[in-house]
Structures are given as C-alpha cells and as structure tokens.
Tab-separated table of C-alpha atoms in Angstrom:
chain	number	residue	atom	x	y	z
A	15	MET	CA	1.729	7.519	69.703
A	16	SER	CA	-1.074	9.708	70.959
A	17	ARG	CA	-3.070	11.742	68.447
A	18	ALA	CA	-1.939	14.898	70.230
A	19	VAL	CA	1.733	14.056	69.749
A	20	ALA	CA	1.173	13.124	66.105
A	21	ALA	CA	-0.723	16.346	65.477
A	22	ALA	CA	2.010	18.399	67.100
A	23	ILE	CA	4.659	16.811	64.894
A	24	LEU	CA	2.639	17.182	61.706
A	25	SER	CA	1.896	20.825	62.432
A	26	SER	CA	5.549	21.647	63.077
A	27	THR	CA	6.813	24.603	61.055
A	28	SER	CA	10.506	24.077	61.770
A	29	SER	CA	13.063	24.831	59.081
A	30	GLN	CA	13.650	21.111	58.523
A	31	GLY	CA	10.285	20.859	56.770
A	32	LYS	CA	8.288	17.777	55.983
A	33	TYR	CA	11.274	15.375	56.057
A	34	ARG	CA	11.945	16.115	59.728
A	35	ARG	CA	8.251	15.583	60.501
A	36	ILE	CA	8.240	12.235	58.693
A	37	ARG	CA	11.400	11.126	60.513
A	38	LEU	CA	9.943	12.039	63.904
A	39	LEU	CA	6.739	10.156	63.170
A	40	THR	CA	8.721	7.126	62.025
A	41	GLU	CA	10.892	7.120	65.140
A	42	HIS	CA	7.896	7.404	67.482
A	43	PHE	CA	5.940	4.644	65.727
A	44	PHE	CA	9.009	2.383	65.603
A	45	LEU	CA	9.691	2.706	69.325
A	46	GLU	CA	6.081	2.044	70.254
A	47	PHE	CA	5.743	-0.876	67.829
A	48	SER	CA	8.973	-2.397	69.159
A	49	ALA	CA	7.761	-2.089	72.718
A	50	ARG	CA	4.417	-3.717	71.909
A	51	SER	CA	5.792	-6.532	69.789
A	52	ARG	CA	8.435	-7.522	72.331
A	53	ARG	CA	6.097	-7.608	75.289
A	54	GLY	CA	2.746	-8.456	73.767
A	55	GLY	CA	1.006	-5.677	75.633
A	56	GLY	CA	0.104	-2.028	75.381
A	57	THR	CA	2.425	0.876	74.822
A	58	VAL	CA	5.363	0.825	77.226
A	59	ALA	CA	8.817	2.365	77.175
A	60	ALA	CA	11.051	0.675	74.612
A	61	LYS	CA	14.104	-1.215	75.819
A	62	LEU	CA	17.346	-1.693	73.948
A	63	ARG	CA	17.863	-5.378	73.153
A	64	VAL	CA	21.554	-5.998	73.767
A	65	GLY	CA	23.914	-8.868	73.062
A	66	ILE	CA	27.397	-9.199	74.550
A	67	VAL	CA	30.259	-10.862	72.681
A	68	GLY	CA	32.962	-11.993	75.091
A	69	LEU	CA	32.169	-12.707	78.732
A	70	GLY	CA	35.637	-12.121	80.121
A	71	GLN	CA	36.733	-9.450	82.563
A	72	ARG	CA	35.222	-6.420	80.827
A	73	GLY	CA	32.284	-8.310	79.373
A	74	LEU	CA	31.238	-9.362	82.867
A	75	GLN	CA	31.562	-5.808	84.146
A	76	HIS	CA	29.388	-4.542	81.305
A	77	LEU	CA	26.868	-7.309	81.960
A	78	ASP	CA	26.555	-6.127	85.549
A	79	ALA	CA	26.115	-2.518	84.407
A	80	LEU	CA	23.485	-3.387	81.796
A	81	TRP	CA	21.634	-5.483	84.376
A	82	HIS	CA	21.171	-2.242	86.345
A	83	ILE	CA	20.099	-0.031	83.419
A	84	PRO	CA	16.271	-0.025	83.177
A	85	GLN	CA	16.238	0.848	79.467
A	86	ALA	CA	18.468	-2.122	78.559
A	87	GLN	CA	17.518	-5.766	78.144
A	88	VAL	CA	20.301	-8.323	77.767
A	89	VAL	CA	18.877	-10.934	75.401
A	90	ALA	CA	21.975	-12.783	74.144
A	91	LEU	CA	25.437	-13.734	75.393
A	92	CYS	CA	28.147	-15.082	73.108
A	93	ASP	CA	31.417	-16.733	74.121
A	94	PRO	CA	33.261	-19.708	72.618
A	95	PHE	CA	33.987	-21.194	76.043
A	96	PRO	CA	30.972	-22.816	77.776
A	97	GLU	CA	32.334	-22.219	81.287
A	98	ASN	CA	32.025	-18.462	80.722
A	99	LEU	CA	28.276	-18.715	80.136
A	100	THR	CA	27.020	-20.617	83.165
A	101	GLU	CA	24.507	-18.793	85.311
A	102	GLU	CA	26.519	-19.633	88.432
A	103	LYS	CA	29.594	-17.848	87.080
A	104	LEU	CA	27.671	-14.908	85.648
A	105	ARG	CA	25.976	-14.299	88.993
A	106	ARG	CA	29.348	-14.020	90.710
A	107	PHE	CA	29.931	-10.865	88.680
A	108	ALA	CA	26.364	-9.623	88.179
A	109	ALA	CA	24.433	-10.238	91.378
A	110	GLY	CA	20.943	-11.572	90.767
A	111	PHE	CA	21.433	-12.007	87.032
A	112	SER	CA	19.191	-14.607	85.427
A	113	LEU	CA	19.585	-16.410	82.124
A	114	SER	CA	15.816	-16.562	81.776
A	115	GLY	CA	14.978	-15.190	78.341
A	116	VAL	CA	18.656	-14.920	77.385
A	117	GLN	CA	19.947	-16.767	74.331
A	118	ILE	CA	23.291	-18.524	74.898
A	119	CYS	CA	25.523	-18.520	71.816
A	120	HIS	CA	28.919	-20.028	71.110
A	121	ARG	CA	29.179	-18.672	67.565
A	122	PHE	CA	28.665	-15.111	66.371
A	123	GLU	CA	26.219	-16.239	63.677
A	124	GLN	CA	23.892	-17.491	66.411
A	125	LEU	CA	23.954	-14.100	68.102
A	126	LEU	CA	23.099	-12.256	64.885
A	127	ALA	CA	20.008	-14.432	64.493
A	128	VAL	CA	18.566	-13.482	67.889
A	129	GLY	CA	17.125	-10.109	66.870
A	130	LEU	CA	19.143	-7.395	68.574
A	131	ASP	CA	19.353	-3.631	68.656
A	132	ALA	CA	22.957	-3.359	69.872
A	133	VAL	CA	26.087	-5.418	70.484
A	134	TYR	CA	28.887	-5.058	73.016
A	135	PHE	CA	32.246	-6.372	71.779
A	136	CYS	CA	34.472	-7.328	74.715
A	137	ILE	CA	37.069	-9.624	73.173
A	138	PRO	CA	40.888	-9.503	73.062
A	139	PRO	CA	41.893	-6.840	70.515
A	140	GLY	CA	43.695	-9.246	68.206
A	141	ARG	CA	40.787	-11.708	67.978
A	142	HIS	CA	38.384	-9.702	65.796
A	143	GLN	CA	37.404	-11.470	62.573
A	144	GLY	CA	34.991	-9.019	60.976
A	145	GLU	CA	32.200	-9.503	63.521
A	146	LEU	CA	31.881	-5.810	64.371
A	147	ILE	CA	31.575	-4.862	60.710
A	148	ARG	CA	28.894	-7.488	60.123
A	149	ALA	CA	26.951	-6.218	63.128
A	150	ALA	CA	27.069	-2.647	61.837
A	151	GLU	CA	25.926	-3.812	58.401
A	152	GLN	CA	22.899	-5.386	60.086
A	153	GLY	CA	22.047	-2.003	61.593
A	154	LEU	CA	23.117	-2.877	65.127
A	155	HIS	CA	24.529	-0.170	67.379
A	156	ILE	CA	28.089	-0.856	68.511
A	157	PHE	CA	29.859	-0.644	71.860
A	158	ALA	CA	33.469	-1.806	71.442
A	159	GLU	CA	35.962	-2.279	74.228
A	160	LYS	CA	39.342	-0.661	73.760
A	161	PRO	CA	41.615	-1.195	72.022
A	162	VAL	CA	39.287	-2.027	69.156
A	163	SER	CA	42.125	-3.653	67.215
A	164	LEU	CA	45.897	-4.022	67.225
A	165	PHE	CA	45.949	-3.144	63.528
A	166	LEU	CA	45.082	0.262	62.107
A	167	ASP	CA	43.700	-1.024	58.806
A	168	GLU	CA	41.218	-3.203	60.675
A	169	ALA	CA	40.224	-0.363	63.021
A	170	LEU	CA	39.760	1.987	60.064
A	171	GLU	CA	37.552	-0.579	58.331
A	172	MET	CA	35.409	-0.807	61.466
A	173	ASP	CA	35.121	2.975	61.581
A	174	ARG	CA	34.094	3.148	57.924
A	175	ALA	CA	31.395	0.521	58.473
A	176	ILE	CA	29.905	2.427	61.402
A	177	ARG	CA	29.976	5.708	59.481
A	178	ARG	CA	28.520	4.102	56.350
A	179	THR	CA	25.607	2.434	58.124
A	180	GLY	CA	24.841	5.346	60.453
A	181	VAL	CA	24.580	3.217	63.590
A	182	VAL	CA	25.583	4.614	66.966
A	183	GLY	CA	29.105	3.551	67.884
A	184	THR	CA	31.262	4.150	70.929
A	185	VAL	CA	34.403	2.784	72.573
A	186	GLY	CA	34.866	1.903	76.243
A	187	PHE	CA	36.704	4.993	77.436
A	188	GLN	CA	34.675	5.088	80.625
A	189	GLN	CA	37.184	7.287	82.483
A	190	ARG	CA	35.721	10.286	80.662
A	191	HIS	CA	32.611	9.781	82.807
A	192	ASP	CA	34.515	10.137	86.094
A	193	GLY	CA	33.225	13.198	87.988
A	194	TRP	CA	36.775	14.336	88.726
A	195	HIS	CA	37.808	14.105	85.083
A	196	LEU	CA	34.732	16.028	83.982
A	197	ALA	CA	35.634	18.781	86.459
A	198	VAL	CA	39.152	18.915	85.013
A	199	ARG	CA	37.744	19.230	81.499
A	200	ASP	CA	35.454	22.082	82.514
A	201	PHE	CA	38.219	23.938	84.360
A	202	LEU	CA	40.698	23.661	81.487
A	203	ARG	CA	38.215	24.554	78.773
A	204	ASP	CA	39.430	28.168	78.436
A	205	LYS	CA	43.102	27.533	79.305
A	206	ARG	CA	46.079	27.396	76.939
A	207	LEU	CA	47.626	24.049	77.776
A	208	VAL	CA	51.393	23.704	77.702
A	209	MET	CA	52.307	20.234	78.940
A	210	LEU	CA	50.590	17.124	80.287
A	211	THR	CA	52.570	14.561	82.256
A	212	GLN	CA	51.552	11.047	83.269
A	213	VAL	CA	53.877	8.683	85.123
A	214	THR	CA	52.577	5.221	86.007
A	215	ASN	CA	54.744	2.646	87.747
A	216	GLY	CA	53.060	-0.737	87.569
A	217	THR	CA	53.903	-4.322	88.334
A	218	LEU	CA	53.819	-7.236	85.950
A	219	GLU	CA	52.102	-9.362	88.579
A	220	SER	CA	49.174	-6.929	88.794
A	221	HIS	CA	47.851	-8.180	85.454
A	222	SER	CA	44.798	-10.344	86.069
A	223	VAL	CA	44.175	-13.850	84.791
A	224	LYS	CA	41.719	-13.542	81.905
A	225	HIS	CA	38.839	-15.779	80.842
A	226	THR	CA	40.073	-16.715	77.354
A	227	ARG	CA	41.754	-20.093	76.886
A	228	THR	CA	44.878	-18.481	75.475
A	229	GLU	CA	46.836	-21.683	76.052
A	230	GLU	CA	44.736	-23.292	73.303
A	231	LEU	CA	45.150	-20.344	70.936
A	232	GLY	CA	48.903	-19.935	70.851
A	233	GLY	CA	48.965	-17.445	73.713
A	234	PRO	CA	50.258	-17.423	77.293
A	235	ALA	CA	49.756	-20.639	79.243
A	236	ASN	CA	48.662	-18.686	82.332
A	237	ARG	CA	45.947	-16.719	80.425
A	238	VAL	CA	47.485	-13.371	81.452
A	239	TRP	CA	47.362	-12.082	77.893
A	240	ALA	CA	47.664	-8.399	78.839
A	241	ALA	CA	51.346	-9.047	79.646
A	242	ASN	CA	52.032	-10.520	76.207
A	243	PHE	CA	52.985	-8.267	73.284
A	244	ALA	CA	51.346	-10.303	70.522
A	245	TRP	CA	48.021	-10.361	72.386
A	246	SER	CA	47.979	-6.897	73.999
A	247	GLY	CA	49.984	-4.842	71.516
A	248	SER	CA	52.147	-3.462	74.389
A	249	THR	CA	51.259	-1.818	77.691
A	250	VAL	CA	50.923	1.524	75.908
A	251	VAL	CA	48.219	0.109	73.628
A	252	GLU	CA	46.424	-2.067	76.189
A	253	ALA	CA	46.565	0.213	79.259
A	254	GLY	CA	48.259	3.484	78.309
A	255	ILE	CA	45.423	4.229	75.915
A	256	HIS	CA	43.277	5.232	78.920
A	257	PRO	CA	45.480	8.095	80.210
A	258	LEU	CA	46.177	9.130	76.621
A	259	ASP	CA	42.447	9.315	75.916
A	260	LEU	CA	41.968	11.449	79.032
A	261	MET	CA	44.687	13.787	77.789
A	262	ARG	CA	42.723	14.062	74.549
A	263	PHE	CA	39.540	14.709	76.543
A	264	TRP	CA	41.274	17.716	78.065
A	265	ALA	CA	43.688	18.852	75.341
A	266	GLY	CA	42.189	17.882	71.978
A	267	GLU	CA	43.557	15.882	69.073
A	268	VAL	CA	46.996	14.270	68.882
A	269	VAL	CA	48.877	14.954	65.635
A	270	TRP	CA	52.242	13.243	66.201
A	271	VAL	CA	53.930	10.730	68.481
A	272	ARG	CA	57.466	9.701	69.329
A	273	ALA	CA	58.357	6.702	71.532
A	274	SER	CA	61.165	4.595	72.939
A	275	TYR	CA	60.561	1.294	74.722
A	276	ILE	CA	62.925	-0.541	77.062
A	277	LEU	CA	62.683	-4.214	76.185
A	278	ARG	CA	62.450	-6.866	78.860
A	279	ALA	CA	65.577	-8.971	79.311
A	280	PRO	CA	65.137	-12.537	77.977
A	281	GLU	CA	65.704	-14.019	81.432
A	282	ASP	CA	62.896	-11.803	82.781
A	283	ILE	CA	60.261	-13.245	80.427
A	284	VAL	CA	58.074	-15.718	82.319
A	285	ASP	CA	54.836	-17.347	81.097
A	286	GLY	CA	54.849	-15.310	77.908
A	287	GLY	CA	55.003	-11.964	79.746
A	288	ASP	CA	57.252	-10.345	77.153
A	289	ASN	CA	55.890	-6.793	77.046
A	290	PRO	CA	58.611	-4.145	77.494
A	291	CYS	CA	59.395	-3.166	81.067
A	292	GLY	CA	59.490	0.571	80.327
A	293	TYR	CA	57.948	3.068	77.907
A	294	ALA	CA	58.714	6.736	77.226
A	295	VAL	CA	56.172	8.290	74.875
A	296	THR	CA	55.681	11.890	73.759
A	297	PHE	CA	52.473	13.049	72.096
A	298	GLY	CA	52.100	16.325	70.202
A	299	PHE	CA	48.678	17.977	70.129
A	300	GLU	CA	47.055	20.064	67.431
A	301	SER	CA	46.922	22.938	69.932
A	302	GLY	CA	50.698	22.921	70.340
A	303	ALA	CA	50.641	21.263	73.761
A	304	VAL	CA	52.948	18.321	74.428
A	305	ALA	CA	52.231	15.284	76.620
A	306	THR	CA	54.581	12.722	78.087
A	307	LEU	CA	53.487	9.241	79.102
A	308	ASN	CA	56.034	7.228	81.068
A	309	LEU	CA	55.041	3.681	82.023
A	310	THR	CA	56.825	0.817	83.735
A	311	ARG	CA	55.724	-2.786	84.224
A	312	LEU	CA	58.335	-4.385	86.453
A	313	ARG	CA	58.478	-7.952	87.709
A	314	ARG	CA	59.318	-8.859	91.320
A	315	THR	CA	58.766	-5.323	92.642
A	316	PHE	CA	55.143	-5.482	93.924
A	317	TRP	CA	55.015	-1.689	94.183
A	318	GLY	CA	53.191	0.769	92.009
A	319	ASP	CA	52.470	4.481	92.086
A	320	GLY	CA	51.985	7.378	89.743
A	321	TYR	CA	51.998	11.089	89.097
A	322	GLN	CA	49.845	13.338	86.979
A	323	ASP	CA	50.284	17.016	86.146
A	324	ILE	CA	48.651	19.337	83.638
A	325	ALA	CA	50.334	22.687	83.036
A	326	TRP	CA	48.712	25.659	81.389
A	327	ASP	CA	50.536	28.924	80.839
A	328	TYR	CA	49.658	30.254	84.318
A	329	GLY	CA	49.353	27.221	86.562
A	330	HIS	CA	49.358	23.492	87.236
A	331	LEU	CA	46.571	21.010	87.877
A	332	LYS	CA	47.058	17.729	89.694
A	333	ILE	CA	44.827	14.784	90.535
A	334	GLU	CA	45.327	14.340	94.278
A	335	ALA	CA	43.895	11.828	96.729
A	336	GLU	CA	40.958	14.100	97.594
A	337	GLY	CA	40.291	15.242	94.055
A	338	PRO	CA	41.624	17.557	91.345
A	339	VAL	CA	43.512	20.617	92.600
A	340	ALA	CA	44.695	23.618	90.581
A	341	TYR	CA	47.734	25.614	91.680
A	342	TYR	CA	47.830	29.213	90.472
A	343	TYR	CA	48.108	32.816	91.658
A	344	ASP	CA	44.982	34.935	91.250
A	345	GLY	CA	45.952	38.130	93.081
A	346	PRO	CA	47.269	41.467	91.808
A	347	TYR	CA	50.319	41.191	89.584
A	348	PRO	CA	53.069	41.931	90.299
A	349	PRO	CA	52.232	40.823	93.845
A	350	PRO	CA	52.619	43.574	96.465
A	351	GLY	CA	54.552	41.257	98.777
A	352	LYS	CA	55.447	37.645	99.419
A	353	VAL	CA	52.949	35.233	97.900
A	354	ASP	CA	51.218	32.948	100.408
A	355	ALA	CA	51.869	29.422	99.133
A	356	ALA	CA	48.684	28.104	100.748
A	357	ALA	CA	46.615	30.594	98.742
A	358	LEU	CA	47.837	29.044	95.503
A	359	ARG	CA	45.950	25.805	96.134
A	360	HIS	CA	42.460	25.713	94.590
A	361	PRO	CA	40.515	22.423	94.900
A	362	LEU	CA	38.093	22.081	92.007
A	363	PRO	CA	34.380	21.609	92.645
A	364	ALA	CA	33.997	18.057	91.408
A	365	GLY	CA	31.150	15.611	91.502
A	366	PRO	CA	31.437	12.026	92.722
A	367	ARG	CA	33.626	9.675	90.738
A	368	GLY	CA	30.748	7.240	90.376
A	369	ASP	CA	30.529	3.907	88.587
A	370	THR	CA	32.024	4.906	85.248
A	371	THR	CA	31.223	1.602	83.537
A	372	LEU	CA	27.577	2.090	84.474
A	373	ALA	CA	27.711	5.722	83.342
A	374	ILE	CA	29.122	5.011	79.893
A	375	GLY	CA	26.672	2.127	79.490
A	376	GLN	CA	23.742	4.385	80.366
A	377	ALA	CA	24.955	6.998	77.881
A	378	PHE	CA	25.292	4.398	75.125
A	379	VAL	CA	21.873	2.857	75.766
A	380	GLU	CA	20.179	6.255	75.652
A	381	ALA	CA	22.049	7.233	72.480
A	382	ALA	CA	21.193	3.945	70.771
A	383	LEU	CA	17.504	4.210	71.668
A	384	ALA	CA	17.438	7.738	70.264
A	385	GLY	CA	19.558	6.829	67.245
A	386	ASP	CA	21.663	9.891	68.031
A	387	SER	CA	25.293	9.855	69.177
A	388	SER	CA	25.627	13.614	69.716
A	389	ALA	CA	25.389	13.373	73.520
A	390	LEU	CA	28.144	10.743	73.842
A	391	LEU	CA	31.436	11.841	75.387
A	392	ASN	CA	33.188	9.783	72.708
A	393	THR	CA	32.034	8.095	69.536
A	394	PHE	CA	33.772	5.298	67.687
A	395	ALA	CA	34.920	7.821	65.091
A	396	SER	CA	36.294	10.314	67.613
A	397	SER	CA	38.073	7.502	69.473
A	398	MET	CA	40.139	6.631	66.412
A	399	ASN	CA	42.602	9.385	67.334
A	400	SER	CA	43.401	7.634	70.624
A	401	HIS	CA	43.888	4.314	68.838
A	402	SER	CA	46.092	5.727	66.107
A	403	ALA	CA	48.193	7.599	68.689
A	404	VAL	CA	49.064	4.526	70.770
A	405	LEU	CA	49.547	2.280	67.747
A	406	GLY	CA	51.720	5.052	66.351
A	407	ALA	CA	53.848	4.850	69.501
A	408	ASN	CA	54.603	1.213	68.654
A	409	VAL	CA	55.575	2.220	65.125
A	410	SER	CA	57.825	5.009	66.378
A	411	ASP	CA	59.667	2.656	68.710
A	412	GLN	CA	60.126	0.086	65.957
A	413	LEU	CA	61.613	2.846	63.778
A	414	GLY	CA	64.134	3.866	66.426
A	415	GLY	CA	62.134	6.693	67.978
A	416	GLU	CA	61.120	8.362	64.720
A	417	LYS	CA	58.531	11.129	64.953
A	418	VAL	CA	55.339	9.706	63.442
A	419	GLU	CA	52.764	12.115	62.028
A	420	LEU	CA	49.354	10.538	62.582
A	421	GLY	CA	47.939	11.886	59.338
A	422	GLU	CA	50.645	10.009	57.455
A	423	LEU	CA	50.335	6.927	59.635
A	424	LEU	CA	46.695	6.532	58.602
A	425	SER	CA	47.303	6.559	54.863
A	426	HIS	CA	50.906	6.943	53.671
A	427	PRO	CA	52.361	3.944	51.798
A	428	LYS	CA	55.531	4.018	53.908
A	429	TYR	CA	53.477	2.884	56.925
A	430	ALA	CA	51.358	0.322	55.049
A	431	ALA	CA	53.172	-2.664	56.559
A	432	TYR	CA	52.570	-1.332	60.075
A	433	ARG	CA	48.845	-0.823	59.467
A	434	LYS	CA	48.169	-4.229	57.945
A	435	LYS	CA	46.795	-7.184	59.875
A	436	PRO	CA	48.931	-10.278	59.244
A	437	GLY	CA	47.465	-13.265	57.448
C-alpha cells in the first residue's frame, strides 16, 4: 500500500470511526501481501485462488469461465474419477487450459490442503457429504451449483455455516445475469404483479449424459441422472428451479406452494428415467402475486417448446424471439376511439444476453476478492427461498396437493421427515 493511501485511510473522519480505518488497512495489506507471496515479486493485483469440486457438465463450464476471468486463478481441481481430470478432456471444454500449476485431487481433503480462497461445488445435489460446510469453516468463499441439496435440513445447515463464518456465498442462478432478464426486472420494478406463467414442454431424451459414474453408485446405468428422481429430486427441483428463481428475481419472495405431479407409467421407465412426465405447480408470493409453472418431460416425442407471460394490473410482458416485449395501452383513458393493436406492443430496451456463466463467475470473483457480497444478484442466503419453494413442491405433491407454507416447511415438526436427509 502506498503511504498516500495509508494516510488517506488513517485520516478518514467517517462515522464508522477507527474500526473502519483499521479494517480498510487490514484489507489493503492482506491483498498486497497475498499478491506478493503468491508470485514472489512486487505489488501486483491480487487473484482469487479457486478450486473446483466436480468436473462434470457444469464444473467444466465454470472452468472455462474462470479461465477467462483475469482476477481468477484456478489452482486445484477435485473429482473422484481420473478420466475427468485429464488435460486432454479439460481442453475440450476450456480451450487452451493448462494443468501447469494446478493441483489434481481425488479427495476433498487434498483440495483443502492446497491453500485456496474460494471453492466451486459442482456435484450432483444428493452427493454432498459436508464438504461445503467444511470449506466455509476454513474461511473459503463458496460458489455452489443449484440445487445445493435435495434435503432442506442439509441446505439450511450449509446456509448457517456461510452466515456464521461470514464468507461470500452464492448459488449458480446465472440466468439473472441475462441482459433480457435484467431489462424485465427493471421494467417491472414499479409494477403491481398479478400472475406469472411459465410453460415448458421438454423431452426426456434431451437430458445429457453426465460425467459421474452413476452406474457404480446405485444410479442410472446410462449416467443420465437428471432423469432419475432419487438423483435429481424431480424435474421441478433440478430444472424448474431456474424459471422459479427468475420469477423471484422479478416478483419477490415465495411464501407458499401447491403442486400435483403426473407420474410416469411403469412401462415408460427406461434406464432409470423415472421422473414424473408432468408437473403443475402454483407458487404464492409475499406480494400477493401468483405464479404457475407447468412442465412436461415426455419420452418418444422429440419436440419441445414453451411459453412465458408476466401480467401486471395494466399489461402483459412476454419473452419473445427478439427479446422482452410489454403489451399495454398508454394513451388517454377511456380511449377516444378504437385502440390500434400495433401501438400496444412495446419492445423493452435490453442489453445483450451475454455469457451468463461468465457473468456470474465474474461477479462472484469480484465479491470474494472484496469480501463483500452486496453487489451479487443472489447470495447463498437469498437463494434459499428458491430451494425451499421447489422442494416444497415435492412435499405438496406427496401430500396430495396440500398447500405448503414455506415458513412452516423450514421449521415445523410436521414437515421434519420431509426435511431430513436419509441415513
């Protein structure tokens, strides 16, 4: 730190007093010391030393993103399967990536010994065994892929660990960083939302083959674990959590959920793909708005499409092929004559959609380096509402479509069995 910077901090007369000045000095000295000690040279910009746990589909995508973030340095990769950690394979997903200076680990304990600043957790949601909590307790910042767990008690324990230790934590809801979705948020900010509707028709065959040897772990023989209920927690939990989180981004917190699933016929279950073929879920928001999420995952159809609509009390907003479009009347009311239908269409000024995985990675790296999560579009703590809402949908279906209040789901004894992780 230069003497000028130090003098400026020490002479600060802000209302935070001497403790703020001490904290600022500590942060500046820590960043500069870290930069020097890791490179053996003079003062340079500090980089975040990152480890990735799980080099499957999302882990590889995050590796590629981190490889392109100047402030990040990938120093450790951890995966139990050696074939996932070869440089040849890694380069197929992260062009130009080199294992030079990167520690290869097959056990989490090895990764913790490397000397990290942050960890990405990109493992199947039912495979957590306390690793995230141990990382937080070591003071490591946390990026967790969604869903963070299939069990609420486990997710709540993770959240408590992150809060208790004060590390930066976030969850991979990268769709919040989409330029179109940001434009929707800004447009709706002063609107009274009435109803949000999401219809997604998907195919069972569109699930990708994963990189985990599920056939050795009691899972599907074809490694398509996202189609299996025990591994994915249902399509609502594994995939529907993304549109639900976007609804929260625009409409606020969910307070109740009600759901009915259409189970797959026994003869339609192939290679462990036993997730329901249809889902009808209703979410109630604190604001009074209601959202419906209708999903299908059909086999032997090979056709998928969708529909999205957001209604406020004086109009509709849709995500169209060219971008978000609002439909509303903004002339004198009552109108003096026939309303021109074409005049009701208002395309929103929206930025590029961009690489959202890169964008959320950049945001996390900057937040972790600063030790401040306030600029994140979602923290681990704020993301708990999305997780409890989709896990609550499972509970509602299992209880015959009962309305589940999320406040009760998180703590009431009557839901204890649904929150608990087996074993």
